[in-house]
Structure formats: structure tokens, C-alpha cells
CSV table of C-alpha atoms in Angstrom, one decimal:
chain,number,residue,atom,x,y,z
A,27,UNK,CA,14.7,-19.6,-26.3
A,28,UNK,CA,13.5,-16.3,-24.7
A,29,UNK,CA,9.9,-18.1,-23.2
A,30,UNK,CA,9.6,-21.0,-21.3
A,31,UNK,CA,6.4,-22.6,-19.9
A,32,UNK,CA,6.4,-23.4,-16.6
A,33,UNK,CA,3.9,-24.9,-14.1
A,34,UNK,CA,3.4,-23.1,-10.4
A,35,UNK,CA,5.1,-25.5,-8.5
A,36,UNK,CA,8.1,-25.6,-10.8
A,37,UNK,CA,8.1,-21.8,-10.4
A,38,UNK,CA,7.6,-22.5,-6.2
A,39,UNK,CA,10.1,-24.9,-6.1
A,40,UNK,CA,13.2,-22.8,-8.0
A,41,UNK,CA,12.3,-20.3,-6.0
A,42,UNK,CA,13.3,-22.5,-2.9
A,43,UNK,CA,15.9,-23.9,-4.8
A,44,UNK,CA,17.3,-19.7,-5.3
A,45,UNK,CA,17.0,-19.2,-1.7
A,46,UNK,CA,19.3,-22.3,-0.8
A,47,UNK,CA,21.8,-21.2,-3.5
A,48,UNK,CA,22.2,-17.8,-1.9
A,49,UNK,CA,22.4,-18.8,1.2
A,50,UNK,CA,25.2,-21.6,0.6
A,51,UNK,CA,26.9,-18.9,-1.0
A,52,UNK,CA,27.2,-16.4,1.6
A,53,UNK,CA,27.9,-19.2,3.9
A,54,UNK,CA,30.8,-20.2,1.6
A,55,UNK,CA,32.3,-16.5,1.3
A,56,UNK,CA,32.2,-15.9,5.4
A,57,UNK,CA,35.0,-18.7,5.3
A,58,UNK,CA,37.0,-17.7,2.9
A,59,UNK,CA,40.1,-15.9,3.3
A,60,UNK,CA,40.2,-12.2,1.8
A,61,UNK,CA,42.9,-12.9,-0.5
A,62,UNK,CA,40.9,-15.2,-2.6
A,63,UNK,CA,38.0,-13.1,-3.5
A,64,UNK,CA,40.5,-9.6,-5.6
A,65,UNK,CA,37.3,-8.1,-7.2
A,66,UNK,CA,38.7,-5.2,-7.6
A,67,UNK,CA,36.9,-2.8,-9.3
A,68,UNK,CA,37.8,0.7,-9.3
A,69,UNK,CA,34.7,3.4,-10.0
A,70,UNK,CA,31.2,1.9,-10.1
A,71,UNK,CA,30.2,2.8,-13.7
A,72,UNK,CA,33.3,2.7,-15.5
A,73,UNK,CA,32.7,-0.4,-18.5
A,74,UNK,CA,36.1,-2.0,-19.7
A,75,UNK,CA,35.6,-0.6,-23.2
A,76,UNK,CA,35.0,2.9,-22.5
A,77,UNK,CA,38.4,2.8,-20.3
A,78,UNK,CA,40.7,1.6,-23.7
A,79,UNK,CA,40.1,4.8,-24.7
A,80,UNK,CA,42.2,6.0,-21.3
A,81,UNK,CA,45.0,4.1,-22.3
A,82,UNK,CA,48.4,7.0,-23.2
A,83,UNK,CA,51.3,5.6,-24.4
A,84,UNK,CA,54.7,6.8,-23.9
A,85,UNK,CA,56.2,9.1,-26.8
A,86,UNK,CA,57.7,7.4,-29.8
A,87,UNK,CA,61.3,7.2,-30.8
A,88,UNK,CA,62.7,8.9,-34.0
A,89,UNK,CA,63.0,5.4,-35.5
A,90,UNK,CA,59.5,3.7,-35.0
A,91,UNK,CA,57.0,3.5,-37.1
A,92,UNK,CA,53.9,5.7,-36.5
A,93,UNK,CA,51.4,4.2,-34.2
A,94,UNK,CA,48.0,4.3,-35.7
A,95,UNK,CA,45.4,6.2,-33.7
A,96,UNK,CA,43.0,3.6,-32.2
A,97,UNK,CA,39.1,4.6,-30.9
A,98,UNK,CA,37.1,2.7,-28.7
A,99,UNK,CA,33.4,3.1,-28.7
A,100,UNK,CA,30.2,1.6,-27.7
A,101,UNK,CA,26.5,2.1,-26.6
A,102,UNK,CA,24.6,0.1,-24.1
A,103,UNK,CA,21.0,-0.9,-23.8
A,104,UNK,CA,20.0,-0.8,-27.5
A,105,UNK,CA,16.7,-2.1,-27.6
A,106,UNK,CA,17.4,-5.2,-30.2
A,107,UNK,CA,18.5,-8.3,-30.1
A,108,UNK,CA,22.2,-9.3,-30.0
A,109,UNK,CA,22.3,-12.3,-32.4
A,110,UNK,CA,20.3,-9.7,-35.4
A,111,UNK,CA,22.7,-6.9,-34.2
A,112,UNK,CA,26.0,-9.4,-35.1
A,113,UNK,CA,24.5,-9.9,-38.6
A,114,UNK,CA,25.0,-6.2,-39.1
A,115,UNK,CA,28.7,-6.0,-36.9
A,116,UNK,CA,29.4,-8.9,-39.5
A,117,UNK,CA,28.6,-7.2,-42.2
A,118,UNK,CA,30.8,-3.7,-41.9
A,119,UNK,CA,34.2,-5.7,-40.0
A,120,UNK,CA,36.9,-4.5,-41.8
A,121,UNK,CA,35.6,-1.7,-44.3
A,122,UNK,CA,36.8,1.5,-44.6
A,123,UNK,CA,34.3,3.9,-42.5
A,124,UNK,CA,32.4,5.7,-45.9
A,125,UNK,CA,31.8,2.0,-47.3
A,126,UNK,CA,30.3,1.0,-43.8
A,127,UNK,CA,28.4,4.3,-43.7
A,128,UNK,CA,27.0,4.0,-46.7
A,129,UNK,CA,26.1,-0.2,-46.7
A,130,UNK,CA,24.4,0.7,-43.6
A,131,UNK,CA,22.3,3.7,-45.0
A,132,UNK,CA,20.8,1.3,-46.8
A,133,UNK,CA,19.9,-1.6,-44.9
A,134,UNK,CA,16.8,-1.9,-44.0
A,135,UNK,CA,17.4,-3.4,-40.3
A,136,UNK,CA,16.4,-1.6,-37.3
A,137,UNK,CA,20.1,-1.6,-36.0
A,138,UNK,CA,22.1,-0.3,-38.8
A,139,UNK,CA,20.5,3.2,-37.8
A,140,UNK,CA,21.8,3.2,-34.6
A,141,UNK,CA,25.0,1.1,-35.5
A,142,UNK,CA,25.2,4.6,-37.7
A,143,UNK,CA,25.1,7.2,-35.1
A,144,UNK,CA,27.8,5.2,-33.3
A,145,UNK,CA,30.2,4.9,-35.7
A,146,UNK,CA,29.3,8.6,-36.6
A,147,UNK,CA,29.8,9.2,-33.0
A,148,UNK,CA,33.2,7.9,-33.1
A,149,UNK,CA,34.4,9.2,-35.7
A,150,UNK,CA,33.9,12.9,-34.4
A,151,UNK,CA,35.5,11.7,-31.3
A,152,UNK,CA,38.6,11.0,-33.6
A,153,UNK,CA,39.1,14.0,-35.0
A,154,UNK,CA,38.2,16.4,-32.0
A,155,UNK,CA,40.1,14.1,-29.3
A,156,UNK,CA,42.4,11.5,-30.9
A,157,UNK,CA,44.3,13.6,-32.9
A,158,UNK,CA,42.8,11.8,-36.7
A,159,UNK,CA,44.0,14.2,-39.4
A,160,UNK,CA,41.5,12.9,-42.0
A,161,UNK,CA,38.2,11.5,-41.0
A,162,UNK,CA,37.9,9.5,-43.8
A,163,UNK,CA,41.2,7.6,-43.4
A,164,UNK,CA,39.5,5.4,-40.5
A,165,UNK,CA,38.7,1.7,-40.6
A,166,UNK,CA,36.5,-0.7,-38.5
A,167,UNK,CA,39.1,-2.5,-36.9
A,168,UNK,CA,36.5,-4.6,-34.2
A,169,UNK,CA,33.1,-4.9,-34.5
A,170,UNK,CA,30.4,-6.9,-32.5
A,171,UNK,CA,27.7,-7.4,-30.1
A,172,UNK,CA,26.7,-8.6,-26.9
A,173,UNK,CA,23.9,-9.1,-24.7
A,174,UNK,CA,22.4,-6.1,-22.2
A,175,UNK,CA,20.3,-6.8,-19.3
A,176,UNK,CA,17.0,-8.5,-20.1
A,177,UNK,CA,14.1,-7.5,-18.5
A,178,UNK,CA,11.2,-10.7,-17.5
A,179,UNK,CA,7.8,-9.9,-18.6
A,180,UNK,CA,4.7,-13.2,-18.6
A,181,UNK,CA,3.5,-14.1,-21.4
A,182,UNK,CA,0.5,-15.4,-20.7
A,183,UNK,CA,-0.5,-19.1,-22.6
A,184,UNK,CA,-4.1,-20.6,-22.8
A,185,UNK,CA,-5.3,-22.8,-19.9
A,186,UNK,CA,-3.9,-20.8,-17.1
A,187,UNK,CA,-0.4,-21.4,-18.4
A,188,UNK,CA,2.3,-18.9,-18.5
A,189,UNK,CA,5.9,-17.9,-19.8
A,190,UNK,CA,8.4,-16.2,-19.1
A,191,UNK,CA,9.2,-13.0,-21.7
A,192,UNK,CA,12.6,-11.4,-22.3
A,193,UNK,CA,12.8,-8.0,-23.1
A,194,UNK,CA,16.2,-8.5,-25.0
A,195,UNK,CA,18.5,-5.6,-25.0
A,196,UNK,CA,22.4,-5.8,-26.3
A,197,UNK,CA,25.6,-3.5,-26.6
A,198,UNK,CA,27.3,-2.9,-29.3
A,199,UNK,CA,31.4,-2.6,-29.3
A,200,UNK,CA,33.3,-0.7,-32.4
A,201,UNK,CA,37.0,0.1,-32.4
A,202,UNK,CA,38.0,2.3,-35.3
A,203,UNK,CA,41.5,2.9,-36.3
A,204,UNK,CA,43.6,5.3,-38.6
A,205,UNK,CA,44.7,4.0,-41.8
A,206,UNK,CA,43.9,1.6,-44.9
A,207,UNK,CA,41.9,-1.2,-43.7
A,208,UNK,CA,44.7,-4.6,-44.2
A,209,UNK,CA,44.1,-6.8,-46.7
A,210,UNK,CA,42.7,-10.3,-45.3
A,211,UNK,CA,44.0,-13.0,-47.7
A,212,UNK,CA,40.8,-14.8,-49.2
A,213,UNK,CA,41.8,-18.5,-48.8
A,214,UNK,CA,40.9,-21.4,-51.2
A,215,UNK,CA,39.0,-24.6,-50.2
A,216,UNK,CA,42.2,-25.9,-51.9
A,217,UNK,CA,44.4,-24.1,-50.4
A,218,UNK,CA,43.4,-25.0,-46.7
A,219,UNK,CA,43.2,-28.5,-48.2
A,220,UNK,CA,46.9,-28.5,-49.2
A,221,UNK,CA,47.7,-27.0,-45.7
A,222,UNK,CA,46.1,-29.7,-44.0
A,223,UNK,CA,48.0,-32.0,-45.3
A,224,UNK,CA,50.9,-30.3,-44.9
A,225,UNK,CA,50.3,-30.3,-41.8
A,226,UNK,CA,49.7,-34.4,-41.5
A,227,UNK,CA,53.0,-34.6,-43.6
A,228,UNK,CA,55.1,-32.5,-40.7
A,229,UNK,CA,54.0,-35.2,-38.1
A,230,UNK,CA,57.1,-37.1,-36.4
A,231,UNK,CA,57.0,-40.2,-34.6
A,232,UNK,CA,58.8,-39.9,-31.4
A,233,UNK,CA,60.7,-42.8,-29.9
A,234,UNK,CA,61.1,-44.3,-33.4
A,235,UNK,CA,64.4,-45.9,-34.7
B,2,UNK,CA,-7.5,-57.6,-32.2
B,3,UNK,CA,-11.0,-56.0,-32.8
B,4,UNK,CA,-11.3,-52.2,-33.6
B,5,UNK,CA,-13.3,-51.0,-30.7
B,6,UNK,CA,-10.7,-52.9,-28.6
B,7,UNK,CA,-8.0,-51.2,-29.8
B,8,UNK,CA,-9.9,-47.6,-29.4
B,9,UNK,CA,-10.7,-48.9,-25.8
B,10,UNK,CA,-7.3,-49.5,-25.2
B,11,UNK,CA,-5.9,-46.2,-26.7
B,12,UNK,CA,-8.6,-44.4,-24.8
B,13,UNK,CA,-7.6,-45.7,-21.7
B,14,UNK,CA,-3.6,-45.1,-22.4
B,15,UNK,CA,-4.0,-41.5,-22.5
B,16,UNK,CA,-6.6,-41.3,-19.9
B,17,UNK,CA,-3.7,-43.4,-17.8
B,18,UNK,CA,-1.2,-40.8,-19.1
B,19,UNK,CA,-2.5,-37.5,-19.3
B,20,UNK,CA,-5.6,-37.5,-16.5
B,21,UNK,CA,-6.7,-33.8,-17.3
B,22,UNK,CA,-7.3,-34.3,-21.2
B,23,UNK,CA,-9.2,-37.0,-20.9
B,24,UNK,CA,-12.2,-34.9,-18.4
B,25,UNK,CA,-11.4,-32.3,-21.3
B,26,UNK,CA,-15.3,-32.8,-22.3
B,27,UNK,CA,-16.7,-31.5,-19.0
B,28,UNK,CA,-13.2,-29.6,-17.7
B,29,UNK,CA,-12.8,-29.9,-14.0
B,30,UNK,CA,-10.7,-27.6,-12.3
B,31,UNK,CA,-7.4,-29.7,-11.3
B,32,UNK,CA,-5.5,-26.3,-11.9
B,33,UNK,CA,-3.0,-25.5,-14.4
B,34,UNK,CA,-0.4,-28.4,-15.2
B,35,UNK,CA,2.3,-28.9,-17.6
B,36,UNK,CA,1.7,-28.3,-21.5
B,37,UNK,CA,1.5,-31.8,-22.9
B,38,UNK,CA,0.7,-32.2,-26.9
B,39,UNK,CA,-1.4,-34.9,-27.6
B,40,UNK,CA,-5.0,-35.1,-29.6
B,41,UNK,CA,-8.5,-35.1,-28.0
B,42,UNK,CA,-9.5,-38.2,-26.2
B,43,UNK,CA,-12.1,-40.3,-28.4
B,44,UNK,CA,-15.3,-39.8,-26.9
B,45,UNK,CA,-16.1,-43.8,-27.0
B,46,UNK,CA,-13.3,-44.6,-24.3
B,47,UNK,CA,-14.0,-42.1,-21.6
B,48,UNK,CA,-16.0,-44.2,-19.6
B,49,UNK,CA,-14.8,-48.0,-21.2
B,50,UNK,CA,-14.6,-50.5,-18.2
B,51,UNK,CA,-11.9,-52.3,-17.6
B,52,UNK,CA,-12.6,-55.5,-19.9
B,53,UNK,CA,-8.3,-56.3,-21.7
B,54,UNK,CA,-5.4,-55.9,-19.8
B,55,UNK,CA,-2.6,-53.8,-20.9
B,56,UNK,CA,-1.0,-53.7,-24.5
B,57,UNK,CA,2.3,-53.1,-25.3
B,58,UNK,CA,3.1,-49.8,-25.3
B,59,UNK,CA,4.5,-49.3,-28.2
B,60,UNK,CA,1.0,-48.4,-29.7
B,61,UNK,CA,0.7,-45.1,-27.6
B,62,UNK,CA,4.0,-43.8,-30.3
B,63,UNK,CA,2.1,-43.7,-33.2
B,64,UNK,CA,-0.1,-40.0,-31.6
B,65,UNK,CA,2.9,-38.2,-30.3
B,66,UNK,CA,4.3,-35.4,-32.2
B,67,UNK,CA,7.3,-34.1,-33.3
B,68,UNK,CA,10.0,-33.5,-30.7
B,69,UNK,CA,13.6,-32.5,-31.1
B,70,UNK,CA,16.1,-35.8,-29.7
B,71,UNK,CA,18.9,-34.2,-29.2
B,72,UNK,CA,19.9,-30.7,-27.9
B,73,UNK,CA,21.5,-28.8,-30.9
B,74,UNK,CA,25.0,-27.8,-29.9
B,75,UNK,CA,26.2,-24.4,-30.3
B,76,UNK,CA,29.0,-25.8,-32.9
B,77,UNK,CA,25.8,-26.9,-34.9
B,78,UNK,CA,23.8,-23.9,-33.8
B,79,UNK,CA,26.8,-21.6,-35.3
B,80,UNK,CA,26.8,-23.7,-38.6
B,81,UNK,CA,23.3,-22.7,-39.3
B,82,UNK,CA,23.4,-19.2,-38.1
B,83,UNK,CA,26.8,-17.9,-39.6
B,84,UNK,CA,26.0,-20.0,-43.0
B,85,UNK,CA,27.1,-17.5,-46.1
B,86,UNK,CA,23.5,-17.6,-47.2
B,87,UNK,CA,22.0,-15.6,-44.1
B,88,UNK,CA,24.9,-13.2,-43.5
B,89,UNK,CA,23.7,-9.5,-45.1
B,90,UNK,CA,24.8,-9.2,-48.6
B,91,UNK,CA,27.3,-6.2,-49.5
B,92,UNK,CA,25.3,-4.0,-51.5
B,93,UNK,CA,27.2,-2.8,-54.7
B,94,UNK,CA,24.5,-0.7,-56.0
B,95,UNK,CA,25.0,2.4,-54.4
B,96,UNK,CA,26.5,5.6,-56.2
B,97,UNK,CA,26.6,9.1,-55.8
B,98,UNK,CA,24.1,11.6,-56.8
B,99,UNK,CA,25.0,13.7,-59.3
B,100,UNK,CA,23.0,16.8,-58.2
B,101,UNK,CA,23.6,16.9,-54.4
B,102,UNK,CA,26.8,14.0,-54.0
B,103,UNK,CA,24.7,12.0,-50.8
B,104,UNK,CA,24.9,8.4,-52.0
B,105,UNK,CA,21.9,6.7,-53.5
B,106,UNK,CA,20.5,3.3,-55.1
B,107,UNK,CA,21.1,3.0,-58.5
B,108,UNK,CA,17.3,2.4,-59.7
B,109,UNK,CA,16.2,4.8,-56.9
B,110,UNK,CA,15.4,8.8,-56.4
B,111,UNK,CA,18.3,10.4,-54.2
B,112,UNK,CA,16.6,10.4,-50.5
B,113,UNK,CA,18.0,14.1,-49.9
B,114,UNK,CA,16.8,15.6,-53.1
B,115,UNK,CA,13.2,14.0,-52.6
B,116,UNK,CA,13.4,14.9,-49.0
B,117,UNK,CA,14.2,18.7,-50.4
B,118,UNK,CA,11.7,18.9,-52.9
B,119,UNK,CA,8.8,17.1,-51.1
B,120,UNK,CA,9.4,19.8,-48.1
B,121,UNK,CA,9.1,23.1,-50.9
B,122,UNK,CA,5.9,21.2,-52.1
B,123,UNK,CA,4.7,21.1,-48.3
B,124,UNK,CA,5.1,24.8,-48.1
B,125,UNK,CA,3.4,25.4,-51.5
B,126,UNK,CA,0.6,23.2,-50.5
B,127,UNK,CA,-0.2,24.8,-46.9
B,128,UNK,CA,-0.1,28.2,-49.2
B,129,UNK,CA,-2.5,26.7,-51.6
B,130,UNK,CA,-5.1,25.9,-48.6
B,131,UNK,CA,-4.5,29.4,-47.4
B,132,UNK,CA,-5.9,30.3,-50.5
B,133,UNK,CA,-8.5,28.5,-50.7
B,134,UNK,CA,-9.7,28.4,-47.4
B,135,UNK,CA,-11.7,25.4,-47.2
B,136,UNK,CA,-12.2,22.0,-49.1
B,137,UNK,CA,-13.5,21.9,-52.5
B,138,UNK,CA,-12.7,25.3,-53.5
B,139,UNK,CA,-10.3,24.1,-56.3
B,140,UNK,CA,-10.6,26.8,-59.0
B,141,UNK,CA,-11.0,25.0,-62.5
B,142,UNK,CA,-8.2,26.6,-64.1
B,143,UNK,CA,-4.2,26.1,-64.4
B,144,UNK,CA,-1.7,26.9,-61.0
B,145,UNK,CA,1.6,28.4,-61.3
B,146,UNK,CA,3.9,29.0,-58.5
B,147,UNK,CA,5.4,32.2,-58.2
B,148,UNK,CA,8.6,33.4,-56.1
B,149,UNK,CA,9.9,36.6,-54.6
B,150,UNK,CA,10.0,39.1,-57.7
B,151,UNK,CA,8.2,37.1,-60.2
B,152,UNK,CA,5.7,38.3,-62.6
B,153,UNK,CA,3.6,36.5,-64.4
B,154,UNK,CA,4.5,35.9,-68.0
B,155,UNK,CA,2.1,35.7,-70.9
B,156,UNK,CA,1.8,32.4,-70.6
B,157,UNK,CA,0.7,32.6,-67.4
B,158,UNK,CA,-2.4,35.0,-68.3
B,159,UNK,CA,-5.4,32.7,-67.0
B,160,UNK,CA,-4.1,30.7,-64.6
B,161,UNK,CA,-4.3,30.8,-60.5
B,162,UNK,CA,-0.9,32.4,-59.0
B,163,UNK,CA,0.6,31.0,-55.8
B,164,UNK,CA,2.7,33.1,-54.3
B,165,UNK,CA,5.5,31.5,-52.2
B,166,UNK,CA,7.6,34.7,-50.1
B,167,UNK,CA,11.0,33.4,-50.7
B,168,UNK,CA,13.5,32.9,-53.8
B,169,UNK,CA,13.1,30.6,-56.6
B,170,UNK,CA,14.9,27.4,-55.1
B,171,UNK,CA,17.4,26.7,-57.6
B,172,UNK,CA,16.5,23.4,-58.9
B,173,UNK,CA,12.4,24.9,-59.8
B,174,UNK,CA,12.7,26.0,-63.0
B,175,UNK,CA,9.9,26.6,-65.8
């Protein structure tokens, strides 16, 4: 979990065992060849999901269909913990954006207010940039969480003992897009039963007569 | 097996095991060590000579506590933790208010009206201790709140006027 009790020694000792780690590493990557290392990242603060939001396509034909518009938005650092945050990006994947307003107006957590202000966020980033006619006519297409950069604090135990304390922080992603939300198909126990046997039924056995 | 030999020899399986609980009594400094569960050594068999030889072992199991086996997997892990019964309930008890259209509980006041309401009271309060001036000057009669071009009816003969310099808000009436 977040605090583990450790001994001095143990503490001295992975400290030694950090040291040889880094320096087998840089030993290893003077050797290699520079093909074989393509980080290649382009600006230093630029996070992938904050670049989706980059992406133009071409213009559409007469013919096609009407690509929905699609918003990418997140916020970084929230001070909370990223397995209680996914309860909450659980809870609003897939609704329209007034139902997921308004189930998160009244949830007590500490993160549905600021899963709020991002999705409110977002969706005045649809209609001044994105070109959304109706601000209502949004769904959550994609929502979750995922861990920040902890910080390490000592917690300290009786007997001269001590942890170490993360300061859990964690991101959370929402992609919003025009439209009715789809329709996911509830499935039956029996219905995934009947499948799976399907399934056992469509079996062949090679190399048979 | 007599009963003081079997303390004797518990005694002396956890001194043999865990060194540092066993000078618990009078704690000498051997530093800070790893935290080991286990109960306080019986104070008979801290200085018990060396009289039987060594049990079996299986007699030291009986004073350890619980401890997990296994490690839980994460397929197990996600079991638990995505289970229906903790996932956050949809909440189908929310409505619109009829006076101001924000959304509210069913069985609750509207948050926006309250939060209207219980900022005019604020201001009518603050004007009240104006009046008043200092604690315990409550007059012993009737208060009615008065706005912006308001006389006070008959009704209103004998009681204390509060005078509030702005328009009747249009959900105060009489």
C-alpha cells in the first residue's frame, strides 16, 4: 500500500542497490547505438492528451456522414487518489453531459467537484473552439483516471520505526463528444451463457477425417 | 510434559527468535529493528536455564497472528474493487425546482434558493445589529422588515421597523 516499514539498513542498502542501478544504466546506454534509443519528444510540456485536441482533419466530402466534434480535456495534479477518482469517472461514462452534471452535484465525494469544473471547462471549450452548436448535445465519450506524481513524506511508527508516506495525486482524462450518447446493449447472464457455447460449438478439429 | 516446562520452553523460543522482545522488561538500546508481531515474553522464562532440549517447533504456531499467504492478484484485486456493490449508485432522485429550475433532491430545499434567501437574511441581520448596537438590546416587541418605499401598515403599529435600502426581493412577501 502507500507506507511501508522499513529498517535503516534496508533503507542503506537500496540505496546502494539505486546507485549500482544507475550506474549499470548509463554504462549500458554509452554502448548503444543511437538508433535504438527514438525518444522523441517534441516540446517539453506538451501531455499526449492535451495534443488530441491539435489533431485537424481534412474537409469532408458531400457524401459522408458528419463527423461528430470530439473534445479532449484533462487536469493534472488533483490532490486525491486515483482508484476513489475512477469510482466517480465510472460512474458518469457514457451519460449525456446535464445527467453527469447533475449526478455529480450531488455526490458527496471530494472529486465530483472538481470532475465538475472540468467537464464544465470542456464544455465551454466546445462551443467557443470546436465549433458545438448546442452545448447540451454533448456526451462523455472517455472517462478515467490515472496516477500524478506522488510526493514521499515519513510517517513516523513507535520504537524508532518509520514509513514511508505518499502524498497521492492523480489526473483525470474526459473526452466529450457531439451527439446522443450510443446505446450500450445490456447483456444477459444468459445471453453470454448461450454465446459461450456457441462459441464451443464453432470449434473444428483440424487434421480430422 | 509439565506446564512450567512448556512455558520454559515457549519462553526460550521467542527469546531464540525475537532477541529484542524478550529484554522488553528493561529495553536496551539494540537500535530500531524490523516490526515483528508477537505477545509479551512471560516473565517466568526470561532468565530459565537451559534444563530440556529443543521441542518441535510446531508449538511456536499457535502465538503468531494473522498473516496474508498469498499475494492478492490484481484479477482478484479488480473483483473486489469494481464489484456492483461499491460502484456509486445513479441517483434518480433529483428534479428541477419549480421556482428557480437549478436541479434539487426530491426531499431537500433547492441549494440556490436557500443560498438566496439565507444571504437577504444575512443583510437583514447585520442591519438588525446596527440597530441595536450591542448584545442584549433585543427590544421586547414584534420586527418587521421594511423595503425601499414601504410604510408601515396598521398592522404594523407597535412593532420594531428594519429598514433594508433596496427593493422588496420578489419572493418576500407578507
Amino acid at each position: 500500500m502507500a507506507a511501508s516499514v522499513v529498517t535503516w539498513a534496508g533503507l542503506a542498502a537500496f540505496g546502494r542497490a539505486c546507485g549500482r542501478i544507475r550506474s549499470r544504466l548509463l554504462g549500458s546506454s554509452s554502448t548503444l547505438s543511437p538508433v535504438s534509443c527514438l525518444h522523441t519528444s517534441t516540446e517539453l510540456n506538451s501531455k499526449h492528451w492535451e495534443r488530441k485536441n491539435l489533431v485537424v482533419y481534412p474537409p469532408q466530402q458531400k457524401d459522408e456522414l458528419r463527423r461528430p466534434a470530439e473534445i479532449y480535456h484533462c487536469r493534472r495534479q488533483i490532490k486525491y487518489s486515483k482508484d476513489k477518482m475512477w469510482y466517480l469517472a465510472k460512474l458518469i461514462r457514457g451519460m449525456t453531459i446535464d445527467q453527469a452534471l447533475t449526478q455529480l452535484e450531488f455526490n458527496d465525494k471530494k472529486g465530483a467537484k472538481i470532475i465538475k469544473e472540468v467537464i464544465l471547462e470542456a464544455q465551454d471549450m466546445a462551443v467557443r473552439n470546436h465549433n458545438v452548436e448546442y452545448k447540451s448535445n454533448l456526451y462523455i465519450a472517455e472517462s478515467f483516471s490515472g496516477k500524478g506524481k506522488y510526493l514521499k513524506r515519513i510517517r513516523y511508527h513507535g520504537r524508532g520505526m518509520f514509513g514511508i508516506m505518499d502524498k497521492v495525486h492523480c489526473h483525470y482524462f474526459v473526452k466529450i463528444v457531439e451527439g446522443v450518447p450510443p446505446k450500450v446493449e445490456q447483456k444477459t447472464g444468459f445471453d453470454q451463457a448461450k454465446e459461450y457455447v456457441e462459441q464451443l460449438r464453432n470449434r473444428t478439429i483440424i487434421h480430422s477425417l | 510434559m509439565s506446564l512450567s516446562g512448556l512455558l520454559q520452553y515457549v519462553g526460550r523460543s521467542l527469546q531464540h527468535l525475537e532477541l529484542r522482545l524478550a529484554q522488553a522488561a528493561g529495553f536496551d538500546s539494540f537500535g530500531p529493528a524490523l516490526a515483528v508481531n508477537g505477545p509479551q515474553i512471560l516473565p517466568q522464562s526470561l532468565h530459565s536455564s537451559d534444563e530440556e532440549n529443543s521441542e518441535p517447533s510446531f508449538l511456536d504456531s499457535i502465538f503468531w497472528m494473522a498473516a496474508p499467504k498469498k499475494r492478492r492478484t490484481i484479477e482478484v484485486n479488480r473483483c473486489r474493487r469494481r464489484h456492483p456493490n461499491k460502484l456509486i449508485k445513479v441517483k434518480y432522485n433529483i428534479e428541477p425546482c419549480p421556482s428557480c429550475g437549478n436541479m434539487k433532491l426530491k426531499h431537500t430545499l433547492c441549494g440556490f434558493c436557500y443560498e438566496k434567501v439565507s444571504k437577504e437574511t444575512a443583510m437583514i441581520r447585520k442591519q438588525i445589529s446596527v440597530m441595536e448596537g450591542g448584545p442584549l438590546n433585543t427590544p421586547a416587541v414584534e420586527s418587521v422588515v421594511l423595503y425601499e418605499n414601504e410604510t408601515p401598515s396598521e398592522a404594523d403599529k407597535d412593532k420594531r421597523i428594519v429598514e433594508r435600502n433596496r427593493k422588496r426581493p420578489y419572493w418576500f412577501n407578507m
